[in-house]
Amino acid sequence: MTKSKESHIIIQPNHVSTAKYRYTSIEKNIMYHIIDKLQEVMSKDPFEVYNEQKIILELRQLDKNNNYNNIKRAVKSMAKKPVEFDIVIPKENKIRKNLSLLIAAVEYEVRSKYITLVIPSTACVFFCYVGGGFTAFQKTVALSLNSIHSKVLYELCCRWADRGGFNSDLISFRGYLQIEGKYSQIAHLRNKVLNVAKKELQEKADLCFNYSLEKRGGKKYDYINIKIFSNKKIEDKEIIVNEEHYNYVYRFLLLFYPNHIDNSALLYTNQISNKGFLDKAYSRFIRLDDDLTSNKKDKSDIFNLLRFVILKELGISSP
DNA sequence: CCTCATAACTGGATGTTGAA
DNA sequence: TTCAACATCCAGTTATGAGG
């Protein structure tokens, strides 16, 4: 009920990130939404027979701006390019090679804010088979990352977080990031891929990383060590909302900002909650409530106190 | 919701520096 | 002398957001 910052975890099969397919940032966001919608069909059975899936997406969720052409272009390009991926069947120690289009059909009405994607059954295996390993990560975080490299590195961080990091030679690392043969200059790799992602994860994600490059084979940098940290800065911001306090604060504010006038009460409660002042507000309001019921102060006194002093202290700019 | 100008990003090319 | 790293530049893309 009370939402300060949703942490909506989604599960993604590992072959999605290792597939031979170079996603753009928007395409990746579309993938996240598709996978999110298919969460309840996730299966560990490699022979699961899937039905074709129809997925309706709201365009507004896919792009924070108003340029829906970009989304439509991304959807069309996904509908054109097939993806190659391997299904790992651990029990039988087999690997099944696949090639499939991810989207069989796209439908939308002109000027509609929704778009319908038809996912063929052969692609459902791609989206839903988690028997070969999967990674769980926060959907909102993944969506909020701008750079495609940040997204991929975030997935890698979530995947290897329990081991604290991973090492890799640069050739396969480039493979993970879908940048084979690109950023051949080490400075480009550093400044335009690694540092960008590092900074973005530090700002937005629950996990972040540090890296060091090594020369193992010769004179060239050819090896990377990645250490994964949980991002304290972000975690601290994620306040666990006390539902009881939240409701109390909300009901108290309703006395002065009733719903038949506007939704200020809700608005203020959420702002207080987001700034982490819920507990402070709660104890303050209890005292005010006491004063009110014992007639120490009357309602207009408290209203003025609220408007001119208390709400400002609670981080609300213009009550 | 769409269009369009422009800001920002991507990634290759070129020249310079510095260590072995 | 040589080869990799580093610094800059730049053209082609893609993202952004005001205005229609």
Short mmCIF file of N, CA and C (backbone and C1' of nucleotides) in Angstrom, two decimals, chain A residues 22 66-69 72 111 113 183 185 188 192, chain B residues 1-5 10-15 20:
data_model
loop_
_atom_site.label_atom_id
_atom_site.label_comp_id
_atom_site.label_asym_id
_atom_site.label_seq_id
_atom_site.Cartn_x
_atom_site.Cartn_y
_atom_site.Cartn_z
N ARG A 22 22.91 -7.43 -30.00
CA ARG A 22 23.37 -6.15 -29.48
C ARG A 22 22.15 -5.26 -29.27
N ASN A 66 8.52 12.26 -24.91
CA ASN A 66 7.32 12.01 -25.69
C ASN A 66 7.61 11.42 -27.05
N ASN A 67 8.85 11.05 -27.26
CA ASN A 67 9.17 10.60 -28.60
C ASN A 67 8.92 9.11 -28.77
N TYR A 68 7.72 8.81 -29.22
CA TYR A 68 7.35 7.40 -29.34
C TYR A 68 7.88 6.78 -30.61
N ASN A 69 8.37 7.61 -31.53
CA ASN A 69 8.96 7.04 -32.74
C ASN A 69 10.15 6.18 -32.41
N LYS A 72 8.95 2.88 -31.29
CA LYS A 72 8.43 2.07 -32.39
C LYS A 72 9.57 1.57 -33.27
N ARG A 111 -2.05 6.97 -32.79
CA ARG A 111 -2.42 7.87 -31.71
C ARG A 111 -2.83 7.15 -30.43
N LYS A 113 -1.98 5.13 -26.96
CA LYS A 113 -0.82 5.12 -26.07
C LYS A 113 -0.36 3.71 -25.70
N TYR A 183 35.63 -0.12 -29.16
CA TYR A 183 36.41 0.53 -28.11
C TYR A 183 37.77 -0.15 -27.98
N GLN A 185 40.54 1.12 -28.25
CA GLN A 185 41.48 1.92 -27.46
C GLN A 185 41.08 1.82 -26.00
N HIS A 188 39.18 4.55 -24.45
CA HIS A 188 37.77 4.60 -24.79
C HIS A 188 36.97 3.64 -23.93
N LYS A 192 34.44 5.66 -21.77
CA LYS A 192 33.11 5.71 -22.37
C LYS A 192 32.26 4.51 -22.00
P DC B 1 -0.01 9.12 -25.98
"O5'" DC B 1 0.21 9.80 -27.41
"C5'" DC B 1 -0.60 9.36 -28.47
"C4'" DC B 1 -0.38 10.30 -29.61
"C3'" DC B 1 1.03 10.17 -30.16
"O3'" DC B 1 0.97 9.72 -31.50
"C1'" DC B 1 0.43 12.46 -29.77
P DC B 2 2.39 9.34 -32.21
"O5'" DC B 2 2.78 10.69 -32.96
"C5'" DC B 2 1.86 11.30 -33.87
"C4'" DC B 2 2.49 12.56 -34.44
"C3'" DC B 2 3.90 12.34 -35.01
"O3'" DC B 2 3.98 12.99 -36.27
"C1'" DC B 2 3.94 14.06 -33.36
P DT B 3 5.29 12.78 -37.20
"O5'" DT B 3 5.93 14.24 -37.25
"C5'" DT B 3 5.14 15.38 -36.95
"C4'" DT B 3 6.02 16.63 -37.02
"C3'" DT B 3 7.36 16.46 -37.72
"O3'" DT B 3 7.64 17.65 -38.44
"C1'" DT B 3 7.73 17.10 -35.48
P DC B 4 8.90 17.74 -39.43
"O5'" DC B 4 9.92 18.64 -38.60
"C5'" DC B 4 9.47 19.85 -37.98
"C4'" DC B 4 10.57 20.35 -37.08
"C3'" DC B 4 11.97 20.21 -37.71
"O3'" DC B 4 12.67 21.42 -37.47
"C1'" DC B 4 11.93 19.19 -35.57
P DA B 5 13.91 21.81 -38.39
"O5'" DA B 5 14.89 22.51 -37.34
"C5'" DA B 5 14.38 23.50 -36.47
"C4'" DA B 5 15.16 23.46 -35.16
"C3'" DA B 5 16.68 23.55 -35.32
"O3'" DA B 5 17.18 24.45 -34.35
"C1'" DA B 5 16.11 21.60 -34.09
P DT B 10 27.25 6.54 -25.27
"O5'" DT B 10 27.64 5.93 -26.69
"C5'" DT B 10 27.06 6.41 -27.82
"C4'" DT B 10 27.67 5.79 -29.06
"C3'" DT B 10 28.85 4.85 -28.90
"O3'" DT B 10 28.65 3.80 -29.84
"C1'" DT B 10 29.50 6.76 -30.19
P DG B 11 29.51 2.46 -29.72
"O5'" DG B 11 30.75 2.76 -30.66
"C5'" DG B 11 30.52 2.94 -32.05
"C4'" DG B 11 31.74 3.51 -32.70
"C3'" DG B 11 33.06 2.80 -32.35
"O3'" DG B 11 33.80 2.71 -33.55
"C1'" DG B 11 33.31 5.07 -32.00
P DG B 12 34.86 1.53 -33.76
"O5'" DG B 12 35.71 2.08 -35.00
"C5'" DG B 12 35.01 2.58 -36.14
"C4'" DG B 12 35.74 3.79 -36.69
"C3'" DG B 12 37.24 3.57 -36.91
"O3'" DG B 12 37.56 3.94 -38.26
"C1'" DG B 12 36.86 5.56 -35.66
P DA B 13 39.08 3.75 -38.78
"O5'" DA B 13 39.68 5.22 -38.62
"C5'" DA B 13 39.02 6.32 -39.21
"C4'" DA B 13 39.91 7.55 -39.13
"C3'" DA B 13 41.40 7.26 -39.36
"O3'" DA B 13 41.93 8.26 -40.21
"C1'" DA B 13 41.08 8.29 -37.23
P DT B 14 43.45 8.20 -40.69
"O5'" DT B 14 44.17 9.33 -39.82
"C5'" DT B 14 43.58 10.61 -39.65
"C4'" DT B 14 44.36 11.37 -38.60
"C3'" DT B 14 45.88 11.13 -38.68
"O3'" DT B 14 46.56 12.36 -38.81
"C1'" DT B 14 45.07 10.89 -36.45
P DG B 15 48.16 12.37 -38.98
"O5'" DG B 15 48.65 12.97 -37.59
"C5'" DG B 15 48.05 14.18 -37.12
"C4'" DG B 15 48.53 14.43 -35.69
"C3'" DG B 15 50.04 14.31 -35.51
"O3'" DG B 15 50.48 15.34 -34.63
"C1'" DG B 15 48.96 12.82 -34.05
P DA B 20 59.60 0.68 -18.70
"O5'" DA B 20 60.01 -0.22 -19.94
"C5'" DA B 20 59.10 -1.19 -20.46
"C4'" DA B 20 59.71 -1.79 -21.71
"C3'" DA B 20 61.08 -2.46 -21.48
"O3'" DA B 20 61.13 -3.68 -22.20
"C1'" DA B 20 61.25 -0.82 -23.17
#
